[in-house]
Amino acid sequence: MSAGRGANPALMDRRRFVGLAATAGAAAMAGALLGGCAGEEEHAPEWAVPEEEAAAMAAPSPAAPEASATLVAVFSRTGHTLQVAERIHELVESDFFRIEPAAAYPEDYDEMLETAQREQDDDARPALASAVENWDDYDTVYLGHPIWWAHVPQIMKSFVEQHDLAGKTVVPFATSGGSSIAGALPDLEALCPGATFAEGLTLDGDAVDAQLDRVDAWLANANLR
């Protein structure tokens, strides 16, 4: 075989070299691209939210403060004070509770007066028929009762001793045949250290129907509604 038709070693070496160089170049370029991608992943994009702001955005919004709860609590044997309590309940957003003794007072008026006098002389604490549920939920308590022998009925002392009024606002009201709540209020204040007492209201027990408009004015003047 002549030299003109045989393989040229020098040409083969150059071709192999070029091929190898091309392969190496492609590998280097791919490595550079991969390296560039890896480098980009190490840095947050310019539009990313800083960690502090992201945490603040993810945190739940603070809950709105709950509105203070109000209770109208009343003891009423004849229904006169109950009328006043129901009027307050109509005008003020509130819950309602009737204070009742476990043993009912006598229906006869004279017997009731004798029982009330005896309880006061003995500084008795008549048992309650029931207690207020969720008492701690209330911030303001409208507290009503008749005035007996110029004082609060002893059942009211039972109530305030079994329901802690410390830290609450007490709004007193009463019905009477002649006495004022101002004279009876010290009975409750002495048993309720830590409570704040608002201005009280007294209505004539025999003329409640004609005086209910005074409830509206009392609440408005005392900023209680």
CSV table of C-alpha atoms in Angstrom, one decimal:
chain,number,residue,atom,x,y,z
A,1,MET,CA,0.0,0.0,0.0
A,2,SER,CA,1.4,3.4,-0.9
A,3,ALA,CA,1.8,6.3,1.5
A,4,GLY,CA,-0.8,8.4,-0.4
A,5,ARG,CA,-3.6,5.9,0.4
A,6,GLY,CA,-2.6,5.1,4.1
A,7,ALA,CA,-3.6,6.9,7.3
A,8,ASN,CA,-1.7,10.0,8.2
A,9,PRO,CA,-0.7,9.8,11.9
A,10,ALA,CA,-0.3,13.5,12.2
A,11,LEU,CA,-3.7,14.2,10.8
A,12,MET,CA,-5.3,11.6,13.1
A,13,ASP,CA,-3.6,13.2,16.1
A,14,ARG,CA,-4.9,16.7,15.2
A,15,ARG,CA,-8.5,15.4,14.7
A,16,ARG,CA,-8.4,13.6,18.0
A,17,PHE,CA,-7.0,16.7,19.7
A,18,VAL,CA,-9.7,18.9,18.2
A,19,GLY,CA,-12.4,16.4,19.2
A,20,LEU,CA,-11.1,16.1,22.7
A,21,ALA,CA,-10.8,19.9,23.0
A,22,ALA,CA,-14.4,20.4,21.9
A,23,THR,CA,-15.6,17.8,24.4
A,24,ALA,CA,-13.6,19.4,27.2
A,25,GLY,CA,-14.9,22.9,26.2
A,26,ALA,CA,-18.5,21.7,26.3
A,27,ALA,CA,-18.0,20.1,29.7
A,28,ALA,CA,-16.4,23.3,31.0
A,29,MET,CA,-19.3,25.4,29.7
A,30,ALA,CA,-21.9,23.1,31.2
A,31,GLY,CA,-20.0,23.2,34.5
A,32,ALA,CA,-20.0,27.0,34.4
A,33,LEU,CA,-23.7,27.1,33.7
A,34,LEU,CA,-24.4,24.7,36.6
A,35,GLY,CA,-22.1,26.6,38.9
A,36,GLY,CA,-23.9,29.9,37.9
A,37,CYS,CA,-27.3,28.4,38.7
A,38,ALA,CA,-26.0,27.1,42.1
A,39,GLY,CA,-24.6,30.5,42.8
A,40,GLU,CA,-27.9,32.1,42.0
A,41,GLU,CA,-29.8,29.8,44.4
A,42,GLU,CA,-27.6,31.0,47.3
A,43,HIS,CA,-28.9,34.6,47.0
A,44,ALA,CA,-32.5,35.6,47.6
A,45,PRO,CA,-34.1,37.4,44.7
A,46,GLU,CA,-34.4,41.2,44.9
A,47,TRP,CA,-38.2,41.0,45.4
A,48,ALA,CA,-38.1,38.6,48.3
A,49,VAL,CA,-39.6,39.8,51.6
A,50,PRO,CA,-37.1,40.1,54.5
A,51,GLU,CA,-37.5,37.5,57.2
A,52,GLU,CA,-38.7,40.0,59.9
A,53,GLU,CA,-41.4,41.4,57.7
A,54,ALA,CA,-42.5,37.9,56.5
A,55,ALA,CA,-42.8,36.8,60.2
A,56,ALA,CA,-44.9,39.9,61.0
A,57,MET,CA,-47.1,39.2,58.0
A,58,ALA,CA,-47.6,35.6,59.0
A,59,ALA,CA,-48.4,36.4,62.7
A,60,PRO,CA,-52.1,36.4,63.6
A,61,SER,CA,-53.7,39.8,64.1
A,62,PRO,CA,-54.4,40.6,67.7
A,63,ALA,CA,-58.0,39.8,68.8
A,64,ALA,CA,-60.4,42.7,69.3
A,65,PRO,CA,-61.1,43.4,73.0
A,66,GLU,CA,-64.3,41.9,74.2
A,67,ALA,CA,-67.1,44.2,75.2
A,68,SER,CA,-67.7,44.5,78.9
A,69,ALA,CA,-70.7,42.4,80.1
A,70,THR,CA,-73.5,43.8,82.2
A,71,LEU,CA,-76.0,42.2,84.5
A,72,VAL,CA,-79.2,43.4,86.0
A,73,ALA,CA,-79.8,41.6,89.3
A,74,VAL,CA,-82.9,42.3,91.3
A,75,PHE,CA,-84.8,41.2,94.4
A,76,SER,CA,-88.5,42.1,94.3
A,77,ARG,CA,-91.3,40.6,96.4
A,78,THR,CA,-94.2,42.7,95.2
A,79,GLY,CA,-93.0,43.3,91.6
A,80,HIS,CA,-92.4,47.0,92.0
A,81,THR,CA,-88.6,46.9,91.9
A,82,LEU,CA,-88.9,44.3,89.2
A,83,GLN,CA,-90.6,46.8,87.0
A,84,VAL,CA,-87.7,49.2,87.4
A,85,ALA,CA,-85.2,46.4,86.6
A,86,GLU,CA,-87.1,45.4,83.5
A,87,ARG,CA,-87.0,49.0,82.3
A,88,ILE,CA,-83.2,49.1,82.8
A,89,HIS,CA,-82.9,45.8,81.0
A,90,GLU,CA,-84.8,47.3,78.0
A,91,LEU,CA,-82.5,50.4,77.9
A,92,VAL,CA,-79.1,48.8,78.6
A,93,GLU,CA,-77.6,45.8,76.8
A,94,SER,CA,-77.5,43.3,79.7
A,95,ASP,CA,-78.3,39.9,81.1
A,96,PHE,CA,-81.0,39.5,83.7
A,97,PHE,CA,-81.1,37.7,87.0
A,98,ARG,CA,-83.8,37.5,89.8
A,99,ILE,CA,-82.5,37.2,93.3
A,100,GLU,CA,-84.8,34.9,95.2
A,101,PRO,CA,-84.7,33.3,98.6
A,102,ALA,CA,-84.8,29.5,98.9
A,103,ALA,CA,-87.7,29.9,101.3
A,104,ALA,CA,-90.2,32.5,100.0
A,105,TYR,CA,-91.2,35.4,102.2
A,106,PRO,CA,-94.8,35.5,103.5
A,107,GLU,CA,-97.5,36.7,101.1
A,108,ASP,CA,-99.2,38.6,103.9
A,109,TYR,CA,-97.7,42.1,104.2
A,110,ASP,CA,-97.7,42.4,107.9
A,111,GLU,CA,-96.1,38.9,108.3
A,112,MET,CA,-93.5,39.9,105.7
A,113,LEU,CA,-92.6,43.1,107.7
A,114,GLU,CA,-92.2,41.0,110.9
A,115,THR,CA,-90.0,38.5,109.1
A,116,ALA,CA,-87.9,41.3,107.6
A,117,GLN,CA,-87.5,43.0,111.1
A,118,ARG,CA,-86.5,39.7,112.7
A,119,GLU,CA,-83.9,39.0,110.0
A,120,GLN,CA,-82.4,42.5,110.5
A,121,ASP,CA,-82.3,42.1,114.3
A,122,ASP,CA,-80.5,38.7,113.9
A,123,ASP,CA,-78.3,40.0,111.0
A,124,ALA,CA,-79.5,36.8,109.2
A,125,ARG,CA,-78.3,35.6,105.8
A,126,PRO,CA,-81.3,33.9,104.1
A,127,ALA,CA,-80.3,31.1,101.7
A,128,LEU,CA,-80.5,31.9,98.0
A,129,ALA,CA,-82.6,29.9,95.6
A,130,SER,CA,-79.8,30.0,93.0
A,131,ALA,CA,-76.6,31.8,92.1
A,132,VAL,CA,-75.4,33.7,89.0
A,133,GLU,CA,-73.6,31.6,86.4
A,134,ASN,CA,-70.5,33.0,84.8
A,135,TRP,CA,-70.3,35.7,87.5
A,136,ASP,CA,-66.7,36.6,86.6
A,137,ASP,CA,-67.8,37.6,83.1
A,138,TYR,CA,-69.6,40.7,84.4
A,139,ASP,CA,-68.0,44.0,84.8
A,140,THR,CA,-71.1,46.1,85.7
A,141,VAL,CA,-73.9,45.0,87.9
A,142,TYR,CA,-77.2,46.9,88.3
A,143,LEU,CA,-78.4,45.9,91.7
A,144,GLY,CA,-82.0,46.4,92.7
A,145,HIS,CA,-84.1,45.8,95.8
A,146,PRO,CA,-86.9,47.3,97.9
A,147,ILE,CA,-86.0,49.2,101.1
A,148,TRP,CA,-87.2,47.5,104.2
A,149,TRP,CA,-87.1,49.3,107.6
A,150,ALA,CA,-84.7,51.8,106.0
A,151,HIS,CA,-82.2,49.1,105.1
A,152,VAL,CA,-81.6,46.6,102.3
A,153,PRO,CA,-83.3,43.3,102.8
A,154,GLN,CA,-81.0,40.7,104.4
A,155,ILE,CA,-81.3,38.5,101.3
A,156,MET,CA,-79.3,41.2,99.5
A,157,LYS,CA,-76.5,40.7,102.0
A,158,SER,CA,-76.5,37.0,101.2
A,159,PHE,CA,-76.3,37.8,97.5
A,160,VAL,CA,-73.3,40.2,97.7
A,161,GLU,CA,-71.4,37.9,100.1
A,162,GLN,CA,-71.8,35.0,97.7
A,163,HIS,CA,-71.0,37.0,94.6
A,164,ASP,CA,-67.7,38.9,94.9
A,165,LEU,CA,-68.2,42.5,93.6
A,166,ALA,CA,-64.5,43.5,94.0
A,167,GLY,CA,-63.4,45.2,90.8
A,168,LYS,CA,-66.9,45.6,89.4
A,169,THR,CA,-69.1,48.7,89.0
A,170,VAL,CA,-72.3,48.5,91.0
A,171,VAL,CA,-75.2,50.6,89.9
A,172,PRO,CA,-77.8,50.5,92.8
A,173,PHE,CA,-81.5,51.2,92.5
A,174,ALA,CA,-84.5,50.7,94.8
A,175,THR,CA,-88.1,51.2,95.5
A,176,SER,CA,-89.4,52.5,98.8
A,177,GLY,CA,-92.4,53.9,100.6
A,178,GLY,CA,-90.4,56.8,101.9
A,179,SER,CA,-86.8,56.0,102.5
A,180,SER,CA,-84.0,56.8,100.1
A,181,ILE,CA,-81.4,54.4,98.8
A,182,ALA,CA,-78.7,56.7,100.1
A,183,GLY,CA,-79.5,55.6,103.6
A,184,ALA,CA,-79.5,51.9,102.7
A,185,LEU,CA,-76.4,51.9,100.5
A,186,PRO,CA,-73.9,51.8,103.3
A,187,ASP,CA,-75.2,48.3,104.2
A,188,LEU,CA,-73.9,47.0,100.8
A,189,GLU,CA,-70.8,49.2,100.6
A,190,ALA,CA,-69.6,47.7,103.9
A,191,LEU,CA,-69.8,44.2,102.4
A,192,CYS,CA,-68.3,45.0,99.0
A,193,PRO,CA,-64.7,46.3,99.5
A,194,GLY,CA,-63.1,46.9,96.1
A,195,ALA,CA,-66.4,47.6,94.3
A,196,THR,CA,-67.1,51.0,92.7
A,197,PHE,CA,-70.6,52.3,93.4
A,198,ALA,CA,-72.3,54.6,90.9
A,199,GLU,CA,-75.1,57.1,91.6
A,200,GLY,CA,-78.2,55.3,92.8
A,201,LEU,CA,-81.9,55.8,92.0
A,202,THR,CA,-84.9,55.5,94.3
A,203,LEU,CA,-88.5,55.3,93.0
A,204,ASP,CA,-91.8,55.4,95.0
A,205,GLY,CA,-92.9,51.8,95.2
A,206,ASP,CA,-96.6,52.8,95.0
A,207,ALA,CA,-96.1,54.9,91.9
A,208,VAL,CA,-93.6,53.0,89.8
A,209,ASP,CA,-95.6,53.1,86.6
A,210,ALA,CA,-95.8,56.9,86.6
A,211,GLN,CA,-92.0,57.3,87.4
A,212,LEU,CA,-90.4,54.9,84.9
A,213,ASP,CA,-89.3,57.9,82.8
A,214,ARG,CA,-87.0,58.8,85.7
A,215,VAL,CA,-85.0,55.6,84.9
A,216,ASP,CA,-84.3,57.0,81.4
A,217,ALA,CA,-83.1,60.3,82.7
A,218,TRP,CA,-81.0,58.7,85.5
A,219,LEU,CA,-79.2,56.5,83.0
A,220,ALA,CA,-78.6,59.4,80.6
A,221,ASN,CA,-77.4,61.9,83.3
A,222,ALA,CA,-75.0,59.3,84.8
A,223,ASN,CA,-73.7,58.3,81.4
A,224,LEU,CA,-74.8,54.7,82.0
A,225,ARG,CA,-76.3,54.2,78.5
